[in-house]
PDB file of C-alpha atoms in Angstrom:
ATOM      1  CA  MET L 391     129.777 -19.073 217.589  1.00  0.00           C
ATOM      2  CA  TYR L 392     128.252 -15.850 216.275  1.00  0.00           C
ATOM      3  CA  PHE L 393     127.485 -14.688 219.802  1.00  0.00           C
ATOM      4  CA  LYS L 394     131.082 -15.262 220.937  1.00  0.00           C
ATOM      5  CA  LYS L 395     132.494 -13.312 217.978  1.00  0.00           C
ATOM      6  CA  PHE L 396     130.109 -10.450 218.654  1.00  0.00           C
ATOM      7  CA  LEU L 397     131.002 -10.353 222.335  1.00  0.00           C
ATOM      8  CA  PHE L 398     134.743 -10.441 221.570  1.00  0.00           C
ATOM      9  CA  SER L 399     134.486  -7.602 219.033  1.00  0.00           C
ATOM     10  CA  THR L 400     132.437  -5.487 221.435  1.00  0.00           C
ATOM     11  CA  LEU L 401     134.875  -5.943 224.310  1.00  0.00           C
ATOM     12  CA  LEU L 402     137.819  -5.085 222.026  1.00  0.00           C
ATOM     13  CA  GLY L 403     136.070  -1.900 220.944  1.00  0.00           C
ATOM     14  CA  LEU L 404     135.464  -0.922 224.554  1.00  0.00           C
ATOM     15  CA  MET L 405     139.121  -1.410 225.401  1.00  0.00           C
ATOM     16  CA  LEU L 406     140.144   0.919 222.586  1.00  0.00           C
ATOM     17  CA  LEU L 407     137.519   3.438 223.628  1.00  0.00           C
ATOM     18  CA  GLY L 408     138.638   3.378 227.239  1.00  0.00           C
ATOM     19  CA  SER L 409     142.294   3.811 226.384  1.00  0.00           C
ATOM     20  CA  GLY L 410     141.536   6.727 224.033  1.00  0.00           C
ATOM     21  CA  GLY L 411     143.630   5.188 221.267  1.00  0.00           C
ATOM     22  CA  CYS L 412     147.243   5.999 220.427  1.00  0.00           C
ATOM     23  CA  LYS L 413     148.056   9.439 219.068  1.00  0.00           C
ATOM     24  CA  SER L 414     150.680   9.902 216.403  1.00  0.00           C
ATOM     25  CA  GLN L 415     154.000  11.342 217.478  1.00  0.00           C
ATOM     26  CA  LYS L 416     153.400  14.142 214.961  1.00  0.00           C
ATOM     27  CA  ASP L 417     150.671  15.492 217.242  1.00  0.00           C
ATOM     28  CA  TYR L 418     153.427  16.631 219.619  1.00  0.00           C
ATOM     29  CA  LEU L 419     156.086  17.908 217.189  1.00  0.00           C
ATOM     30  CA  TYR L 420     156.634  21.440 215.932  1.00  0.00           C
ATOM     31  CA  LEU L 421     156.534  21.794 212.122  1.00  0.00           C
ATOM     32  CA  ALA L 422     155.988  18.043 211.815  1.00  0.00           C
ATOM     33  CA  ASP L 423     155.078  18.223 208.121  1.00  0.00           C
ATOM     34  CA  MET L 424     158.438  19.656 207.015  1.00  0.00           C
ATOM     35  CA  THR L 425     160.816  17.380 205.097  1.00  0.00           C
ATOM     36  CA  ASP L 426     164.573  17.372 205.629  1.00  0.00           C
ATOM     37  CA  GLY L 427     166.435  19.041 202.767  1.00  0.00           C
ATOM     38  CA  GLN L 428     163.336  20.372 201.015  1.00  0.00           C
ATOM     39  CA  GLY L 429     163.157  24.071 200.174  1.00  0.00           C
ATOM     40  CA  TYR L 430     160.210  26.177 201.340  1.00  0.00           C
ATOM     41  CA  ALA L 431     159.602  29.507 199.620  1.00  0.00           C
ATOM     42  CA  ILE L 432     159.529  32.677 201.733  1.00  0.00           C
ATOM     43  CA  THR L 433     156.277  34.318 200.675  1.00  0.00           C
ATOM     44  CA  GLN L 434     156.167  37.350 202.968  1.00  0.00           C
ATOM     45  CA  ARG L 435     158.594  40.149 203.757  1.00  0.00           C
ATOM     46  CA  TYR L 436     157.976  41.564 207.190  1.00  0.00           C
ATOM     47  CA  GLN L 437     157.592  45.308 207.614  1.00  0.00           C
ATOM     48  CA  PRO L 438     156.712  46.530 211.130  1.00  0.00           C
ATOM     49  CA  VAL L 439     153.919  49.098 211.275  1.00  0.00           C
ATOM     50  CA  ILE L 440     153.901  52.062 213.648  1.00  0.00           C
ATOM     51  CA  GLN L 441     150.993  52.042 216.115  1.00  0.00           C
ATOM     52  CA  ARG L 442     149.526  54.334 218.729  1.00  0.00           C
ATOM     53  CA  ASP L 443     151.550  54.520 221.967  1.00  0.00           C
ATOM     54  CA  ASP L 444     154.758  53.414 220.213  1.00  0.00           C
ATOM     55  CA  ARG L 445     158.023  55.006 221.278  1.00  0.00           C
ATOM     56  CA  LEU L 446     160.288  55.942 218.397  1.00  0.00           C
ATOM     57  CA  ASP L 447     163.936  56.928 218.250  1.00  0.00           C
ATOM     58  CA  ILE L 448     164.255  59.464 215.429  1.00  0.00           C
ATOM     59  CA  SER L 449     167.486  61.182 214.447  1.00  0.00           C
ATOM     60  CA  VAL L 450     168.251  63.624 211.656  1.00  0.00           C
ATOM     61  CA  SER L 451     171.743  64.262 210.320  1.00  0.00           C
ATOM     62  CA  CYS L 452     173.386  65.855 207.300  1.00  0.00           C
ATOM     63  CA  LYS L 453     176.691  67.112 205.949  1.00  0.00           C
ATOM     64  CA  ASN L 454     176.325  70.356 207.912  1.00  0.00           C
ATOM     65  CA  PRO L 455     175.670  69.146 211.491  1.00  0.00           C
ATOM     66  CA  GLU L 456     174.482  72.522 212.752  1.00  0.00           C
ATOM     67  CA  LEU L 457     171.504  72.403 210.383  1.00  0.00           C
ATOM     68  CA  ALA L 458     170.261  69.168 211.956  1.00  0.00           C
ATOM     69  CA  VAL L 459     170.308  70.448 215.547  1.00  0.00           C
ATOM     70  CA  PRO L 460     166.705  71.782 215.576  1.00  0.00           C
ATOM     71  CA  PHE L 461     165.339  68.423 214.394  1.00  0.00           C
ATOM     72  CA  ASN L 462     166.825  66.347 217.218  1.00  0.00           C
ATOM     73  CA  VAL L 463     165.385  66.086 220.707  1.00  0.00           C
ATOM     74  CA  SER L 464     168.662  65.024 222.354  1.00  0.00           C
ATOM     75  CA  PRO L 465     170.562  67.969 223.850  1.00  0.00           C
ATOM     76  CA  GLY L 466     174.282  68.324 223.380  1.00  0.00           C
ATOM     77  CA  THR L 467     176.838  69.508 220.897  1.00  0.00           C
ATOM     78  CA  PHE L 468     176.712  68.068 217.380  1.00  0.00           C
ATOM     79  CA  LYS L 469     179.882  66.987 215.680  1.00  0.00           C
ATOM     80  CA  MET L 470     180.819  65.236 212.429  1.00  0.00           C
ATOM     81  CA  THR L 471     181.739  61.547 212.761  1.00  0.00           C
ATOM     82  CA  ASP L 472     184.279  59.642 210.651  1.00  0.00           C
ATOM     83  CA  LEU L 473     181.386  58.242 208.581  1.00  0.00           C
ATOM     84  CA  GLY L 474     180.200  61.689 207.625  1.00  0.00           C
ATOM     85  CA  LYS L 475     177.165  61.700 209.931  1.00  0.00           C
ATOM     86  CA  ALA L 476     176.306  64.120 212.683  1.00  0.00           C
ATOM     87  CA  GLY L 477     176.820  62.808 216.195  1.00  0.00           C
ATOM     88  CA  VAL L 478     175.839  64.139 219.628  1.00  0.00           C
ATOM     89  CA  SER L 479     178.127  64.720 222.574  1.00  0.00           C
ATOM     90  CA  GLY L 480     176.863  65.312 226.055  1.00  0.00           C
ATOM     91  CA  THR L 481     174.276  63.514 228.210  1.00  0.00           C
ATOM     92  CA  PRO L 482     170.864  62.962 226.593  1.00  0.00           C
ATOM     93  CA  VAL L 483     167.664  63.283 228.577  1.00  0.00           C
ATOM     94  CA  SER L 484     165.924  60.108 229.759  1.00  0.00           C
ATOM     95  CA  ASN L 485     162.886  60.495 227.475  1.00  0.00           C
ATOM     96  CA  ASP L 486     164.680  61.246 224.216  1.00  0.00           C
ATOM     97  CA  TYR L 487     162.051  59.554 222.114  1.00  0.00           C
ATOM     98  CA  TYR L 488     158.850  60.424 220.301  1.00  0.00           C
ATOM     99  CA  ARG L 489     155.604  58.941 221.567  1.00  0.00           C
ATOM    100  CA  VAL L 490     152.836  58.247 219.055  1.00  0.00           C
ATOM    101  CA  ASP L 491     149.730  59.710 220.700  1.00  0.00           C
ATOM    102  CA  ASN L 492     146.165  58.367 220.631  1.00  0.00           C
ATOM    103  CA  ASP L 493     145.484  60.232 217.378  1.00  0.00           C
ATOM    104  CA  GLY L 494     148.455  58.573 215.688  1.00  0.00           C
ATOM    105  CA  ASP L 495     150.600  61.728 215.644  1.00  0.00           C
ATOM    106  CA  ILE L 496     154.083  62.627 216.826  1.00  0.00           C
ATOM    107  CA  ASN L 497     155.077  66.174 217.694  1.00  0.00           C
ATOM    108  CA  PHE L 498     158.259  66.665 215.686  1.00  0.00           C
ATOM    109  CA  PRO L 499     160.536  69.701 216.124  1.00  0.00           C
ATOM    110  CA  VAL L 500     160.067  72.449 213.534  1.00  0.00           C
ATOM    111  CA  LEU L 501     157.690  70.328 211.428  1.00  0.00           C
ATOM    112  CA  GLY L 502     154.967  70.110 214.099  1.00  0.00           C
ATOM    113  CA  LYS L 503     152.476  67.229 214.249  1.00  0.00           C
ATOM    114  CA  LEU L 504     152.995  64.374 211.823  1.00  0.00           C
ATOM    115  CA  TYR L 505     150.565  61.468 211.402  1.00  0.00           C
ATOM    116  CA  VAL L 506     152.633  58.266 211.417  1.00  0.00           C
ATOM    117  CA  ALA L 507     150.268  55.553 212.716  1.00  0.00           C
ATOM    118  CA  GLY L 508     149.871  52.805 210.127  1.00  0.00           C
ATOM    119  CA  LEU L 509     153.131  53.659 208.358  1.00  0.00           C
ATOM    120  CA  THR L 510     156.095  51.340 208.057  1.00  0.00           C
ATOM    121  CA  ILE L 511     159.510  52.538 209.184  1.00  0.00           C
ATOM    122  CA  PRO L 512     160.651  53.299 205.592  1.00  0.00           C
ATOM    123  CA  GLU L 513     157.403  55.207 204.922  1.00  0.00           C
ATOM    124  CA  ALA L 514     157.719  57.300 208.088  1.00  0.00           C
ATOM    125  CA  THR L 515     161.386  57.938 207.321  1.00  0.00           C
ATOM    126  CA  GLU L 516     160.544  59.202 203.848  1.00  0.00           C
ATOM    127  CA  LEU L 517     157.690  61.345 205.203  1.00  0.00           C
ATOM    128  CA  ILE L 518     159.990  63.243 207.581  1.00  0.00           C
ATOM    129  CA  ARG L 519     162.733  63.475 204.985  1.00  0.00           C
ATOM    130  CA  GLN L 520     160.398  65.015 202.383  1.00  0.00           C
ATOM    131  CA  LYS L 521     158.934  67.471 204.919  1.00  0.00           C
ATOM    132  CA  ILE L 522     162.431  68.717 205.760  1.00  0.00           C
ATOM    133  CA  ILE L 523     163.344  69.077 202.072  1.00  0.00           C
ATOM    134  CA  GLU L 524     160.061  70.798 201.152  1.00  0.00           C
ATOM    135  CA  GLY L 525     160.611  73.340 203.935  1.00  0.00           C
ATOM    136  CA  ASN L 526     164.062  74.156 202.544  1.00  0.00           C
ATOM    137  CA  TYR L 527     165.635  73.352 205.900  1.00  0.00           C
ATOM    138  CA  ILE L 528     168.147  70.748 204.688  1.00  0.00           C
ATOM    139  CA  LYS L 529     168.854  69.815 201.089  1.00  0.00           C
ATOM    140  CA  ASP L 530     169.758  66.162 201.658  1.00  0.00           C
ATOM    141  CA  PRO L 531     168.830  65.040 205.206  1.00  0.00           C
ATOM    142  CA  ILE L 532     169.518  61.567 206.588  1.00  0.00           C
ATOM    143  CA  VAL L 533     166.626  60.342 208.752  1.00  0.00           C
ATOM    144  CA  THR L 534     166.863  57.249 210.957  1.00  0.00           C
ATOM    145  CA  ILE L 535     163.923  55.713 212.859  1.00  0.00           C
ATOM    146  CA  GLU L 536     163.967  52.767 215.262  1.00  0.00           C
ATOM    147  CA  PHE L 537     161.429  51.294 217.680  1.00  0.00           C
ATOM    148  CA  ARG L 538     162.207  51.936 221.335  1.00  0.00           C
ATOM    149  CA  ASN L 539     159.616  49.644 222.932  1.00  0.00           C
ATOM    150  CA  PHE L 540     158.716  46.557 220.884  1.00  0.00           C
ATOM    151  CA  ARG L 541     156.645  44.569 223.383  1.00  0.00           C
ATOM    152  CA  TYR L 542     154.447  41.467 223.334  1.00  0.00           C
ATOM    153  CA  THR L 543     152.711  39.262 225.914  1.00  0.00           C
ATOM    154  CA  VAL L 544     152.677  35.461 226.138  1.00  0.00           C
ATOM    155  CA  LEU L 545     149.973  33.731 228.204  1.00  0.00           C
ATOM    156  CA  GLY L 546     148.576  30.252 228.736  1.00  0.00           C
ATOM    157  CA  ALA L 547     150.351  26.896 228.555  1.00  0.00           C
ATOM    158  CA  VAL L 548     153.970  28.102 228.540  1.00  0.00           C
ATOM    159  CA  SER L 549     156.724  27.903 231.123  1.00  0.00           C
ATOM    160  CA  GLY L 550     156.823  31.649 231.744  1.00  0.00           C
ATOM    161  CA  ASN L 551     153.783  33.908 231.352  1.00  0.00           C
ATOM    162  CA  GLY L 552     154.590  37.578 231.022  1.00  0.00           C
ATOM    163  CA  THR L 553     155.299  40.620 228.872  1.00  0.00           C
ATOM    164  CA  TYR L 554     158.546  40.611 226.929  1.00  0.00           C
ATOM    165  CA  SER L 555     160.563  43.166 224.983  1.00  0.00           C
ATOM    166  CA  GLY L 556     162.026  42.252 221.632  1.00  0.00           C
ATOM    167  CA  ASN L 557     165.391  43.299 220.310  1.00  0.00           C
ATOM    168  CA  GLY L 558     164.752  45.469 217.267  1.00  0.00           C
ATOM    169  CA  ASP L 559     161.425  45.358 215.477  1.00  0.00           C
ATOM    170  CA  ARG L 560     161.288  41.771 214.227  1.00  0.00           C
ATOM    171  CA  VAL L 561     160.147  38.961 216.541  1.00  0.00           C
ATOM    172  CA  THR L 562     158.627  35.736 215.256  1.00  0.00           C
ATOM    173  CA  LEU L 563     155.990  33.648 217.003  1.00  0.00           C
ATOM    174  CA  LEU L 564     158.515  30.832 217.487  1.00  0.00           C
ATOM    175  CA  GLU L 565     160.991  33.252 219.070  1.00  0.00           C
ATOM    176  CA  ALA L 566     158.287  34.551 221.411  1.00  0.00           C
ATOM    177  CA  ILE L 567     157.439  31.009 222.539  1.00  0.00           C
ATOM    178  CA  ALA L 568     161.130  30.259 223.102  1.00  0.00           C
ATOM    179  CA  GLN L 569     161.509  33.496 225.092  1.00  0.00           C
ATOM    180  CA  ALA L 570     158.621  32.346 227.317  1.00  0.00           C
ATOM    181  CA  GLY L 571     160.422  29.099 228.109  1.00  0.00           C
ATOM    182  CA  ASP L 572     158.772  26.911 225.449  1.00  0.00           C
ATOM    183  CA  LEU L 573     155.321  25.339 225.475  1.00  0.00           C
ATOM    184  CA  ALA L 574     154.126  23.421 228.505  1.00  0.00           C
ATOM    185  CA  PRO L 575     153.391  19.668 228.185  1.00  0.00           C
ATOM    186  CA  ASN L 576     149.643  20.391 228.242  1.00  0.00           C
ATOM    187  CA  ALA L 577     149.776  22.963 225.408  1.00  0.00           C
ATOM    188  CA  GLU L 578     147.342  22.627 222.526  1.00  0.00           C
ATOM    189  CA  LEU L 579     149.768  22.851 219.591  1.00  0.00           C
ATOM    190  CA  GLY L 580     147.007  23.252 217.030  1.00  0.00           C
ATOM    191  CA  LYS L 581     145.279  26.197 218.730  1.00  0.00           C
ATOM    192  CA  ILE L 582     147.784  28.991 219.336  1.00  0.00           C
ATOM    193  CA  ALA L 583     146.056  32.374 219.184  1.00  0.00           C
ATOM    194  CA  VAL L 584     147.643  35.748 218.416  1.00  0.00           C
ATOM    195  CA  ILE L 585     145.457  38.702 219.422  1.00  0.00           C
ATOM    196  CA  ARG L 586     146.342  41.879 217.549  1.00  0.00           C
ATOM    197  CA  GLU L 587     145.162  45.479 217.492  1.00  0.00           C
ATOM    198  CA  GLU L 588     144.651  46.699 213.934  1.00  0.00           C
ATOM    199  CA  GLY L 589     143.429  50.274 213.852  1.00  0.00           C
ATOM    200  CA  ASN L 590     140.293  50.433 215.996  1.00  0.00           C
ATOM    201  CA  THR L 591     139.658  46.680 216.003  1.00  0.00           C
ATOM    202  CA  ARG L 592     141.127  43.561 217.587  1.00  0.00           C
ATOM    203  CA  ARG L 593     141.685  40.494 215.451  1.00  0.00           C
ATOM    204  CA  VAL L 594     142.504  36.909 216.459  1.00  0.00           C
ATOM    205  CA  TYR L 595     144.757  34.715 214.320  1.00  0.00           C
ATOM    206  CA  THR L 596     144.854  31.007 215.180  1.00  0.00           C
ATOM    207  CA  VAL L 597     147.840  28.960 214.020  1.00  0.00           C
ATOM    208  CA  ASP L 598     148.928  25.329 214.211  1.00  0.00           C
ATOM    209  CA  ILE L 599     152.571  25.107 215.237  1.00  0.00           C
ATOM    210  CA  ARG L 600     152.738  21.547 213.870  1.00  0.00           C
ATOM    211  CA  ASN L 601     152.164  22.810 210.338  1.00  0.00           C
ATOM    212  CA  SER L 602     154.661  24.651 208.132  1.00  0.00           C
ATOM    213  CA  ASP L 603     151.818  26.931 206.973  1.00  0.00           C
ATOM    214  CA  ILE L 604     152.634  28.938 210.095  1.00  0.00           C
ATOM    215  CA  PHE L 605     155.346  30.706 208.044  1.00  0.00           C
ATOM    216  CA  ASN L 606     152.654  32.149 205.766  1.00  0.00           C
ATOM    217  CA  SER L 607     150.399  33.316 208.588  1.00  0.00           C
ATOM    218  CA  PRO L 608     150.040  37.066 209.294  1.00  0.00           C
ATOM    219  CA  ALA L 609     150.746  36.124 212.905  1.00  0.00           C
ATOM    220  CA  TYR L 610     154.160  34.550 212.263  1.00  0.00           C
ATOM    221  CA  TYR L 611     155.858  37.932 212.690  1.00  0.00           C
ATOM    222  CA  LEU L 612     154.534  39.596 215.817  1.00  0.00           C
ATOM    223  CA  ALA L 613     153.345  43.188 215.829  1.00  0.00           C
ATOM    224  CA  GLN L 614     153.640  45.749 218.581  1.00  0.00           C
ATOM    225  CA  ASN L 615     151.615  44.800 221.706  1.00  0.00           C
ATOM    226  CA  ASP L 616     150.502  41.404 220.349  1.00  0.00           C
ATOM    227  CA  ILE L 617     149.084  38.915 222.872  1.00  0.00           C
ATOM    228  CA  VAL L 618     150.030  35.271 222.288  1.00  0.00           C
ATOM    229  CA  TYR L 619     147.707  32.815 224.017  1.00  0.00           C
ATOM    230  CA  ILE L 620     148.450  29.088 224.086  1.00  0.00           C
ATOM    231  CA  ARG L 621     145.330  27.145 224.961  1.00  0.00           C
ATOM    232  CA  PRO L 622     145.880  24.298 227.456  1.00  0.00           C
ATOM    233  CA  LYS L 623     144.489  20.830 226.844  1.00  0.00           C
ATOM    234  CA  LYS L 624     141.698  19.481 229.001  1.00  0.00           C
ATOM    235  CA  PRO L 625     142.884  18.284 232.429  1.00  0.00           C
ATOM    236  CA  LYS L 626     143.595  14.570 232.678  1.00  0.00           C
ATOM    237  CA  SER L 627     140.879  14.216 235.307  1.00  0.00           C
ATOM    238  CA  GLU L 628     138.320  15.632 232.871  1.00  0.00           C
ATOM    239  CA  GLU L 629     139.538  13.364 230.076  1.00  0.00           C
ATOM    240  CA  LYS L 630     139.253  10.335 232.363  1.00  0.00           C
ATOM    241  CA  ALA L 631     135.772  11.399 233.468  1.00  0.00           C
ATOM    242  CA  ASN L 632     134.662  11.706 229.839  1.00  0.00           C
ATOM    243  CA  ALA L 633     136.175   8.324 228.973  1.00  0.00           C
ATOM    244  CA  LEU L 634     134.500   6.740 231.975  1.00  0.00           C
ATOM    245  CA  GLN L 635     131.162   8.237 230.980  1.00  0.00           C
ATOM    246  CA  TRP L 636     131.445   6.854 227.463  1.00  0.00           C
ATOM    247  CA  LEU L 637     132.561   3.484 228.834  1.00  0.00           C
ATOM    248  CA  THR L 638     129.538   3.336 231.136  1.00  0.00           C
ATOM    249  CA  VAL L 639     127.189   4.096 228.251  1.00  0.00           C
ATOM    250  CA  ALA L 640     128.876   1.512 226.057  1.00  0.00           C
ATOM    251  CA  LEU L 641     128.706  -1.158 228.759  1.00  0.00           C
ATOM    252  CA  SER L 642     125.016  -0.449 229.223  1.00  0.00           C
ATOM    253  CA  LEU L 643     124.441  -0.924 225.496  1.00  0.00           C
ATOM    254  CA  VAL L 644     126.415  -4.170 225.495  1.00  0.00           C
ATOM    255  CA  THR L 645     124.458  -5.462 228.473  1.00  0.00           C
ATOM    256  CA  ALA L 646     121.166  -4.629 226.825  1.00  0.00           C
ATOM    257  CA  THR L 647     122.259  -6.167 223.518  1.00  0.00           C
ATOM    258  CA  THR L 648     123.502  -9.320 225.250  1.00  0.00           C
ATOM    259  CA  SER L 649     120.218  -9.675 227.099  1.00  0.00           C
ATOM    260  CA  VAL L 650     118.232  -9.391 223.873  1.00  0.00           C
ATOM    261  CA  ILE L 651     120.417 -11.978 222.155  1.00  0.00           C
ATOM    262  CA  TRP L 652     120.120 -14.307 225.143  1.00  0.00           C
ATOM    263  CA  VAL L 653     116.319 -14.042 225.055  1.00  0.00           C
ATOM    264  CA  ILE L 654     116.203 -14.644 221.311  1.00  0.00           C
ATOM    265  CA  ARG L 655     118.510 -17.685 221.515  1.00  0.00           C
ATOM    266  CA  ARG L 656     116.189 -19.255 224.124  1.00  0.00           C
TER     267      ARG L 656
END
């Protein structure tokens, strides 16, 4: 009787081992730990940071439009708009932007080189504004800065690998995945990597898209030139080979154990 129970238990264990067990549905759902109707605090306020090789649209205006002309790279005739800001008429040149060079500087009209790498948009705006005021060029200038080329790359187990451009300066990791056509069926939801340049170093942030903690990750809001890599799961053939290997080992152990028991019972 004992021998039969042992043999039955062993065979049942082998069946479970061979099948690999049943995974929970939560293993395949985004943000599976979130509860309907429950509030989740927003703990971070995203501020994009200017980096080397960024392209920036920068405009300066004031109540006297002619005073702002030297601080704008777009050619044309300035005129006052209905909102009290200086506008430009005429056809601008194709490269009417400021490129942040490898040293982190932009070459701004009249003011010369300004170091802006590592600054947020509000900080860079205030820097230019104060420089204009301190030089007694304009008493109360209005400075506007926008990103021209917010770009990121998505690779790995997604429907569409490639480099994408975001609208504005705020793109979330979920939006980037959606832009790439969503995750592929073989995507490893718990191992999504965001590779980011921070100063002179590269840092990797790994997030689990099944967990609401993703909202608190530094990688939830993408930065300029981020690389998002979604690791694929092991191929089915490899999984089957591993299962077969374990099954062979287990069967060998069962055979050896059964032989020992058979000898002892004799």
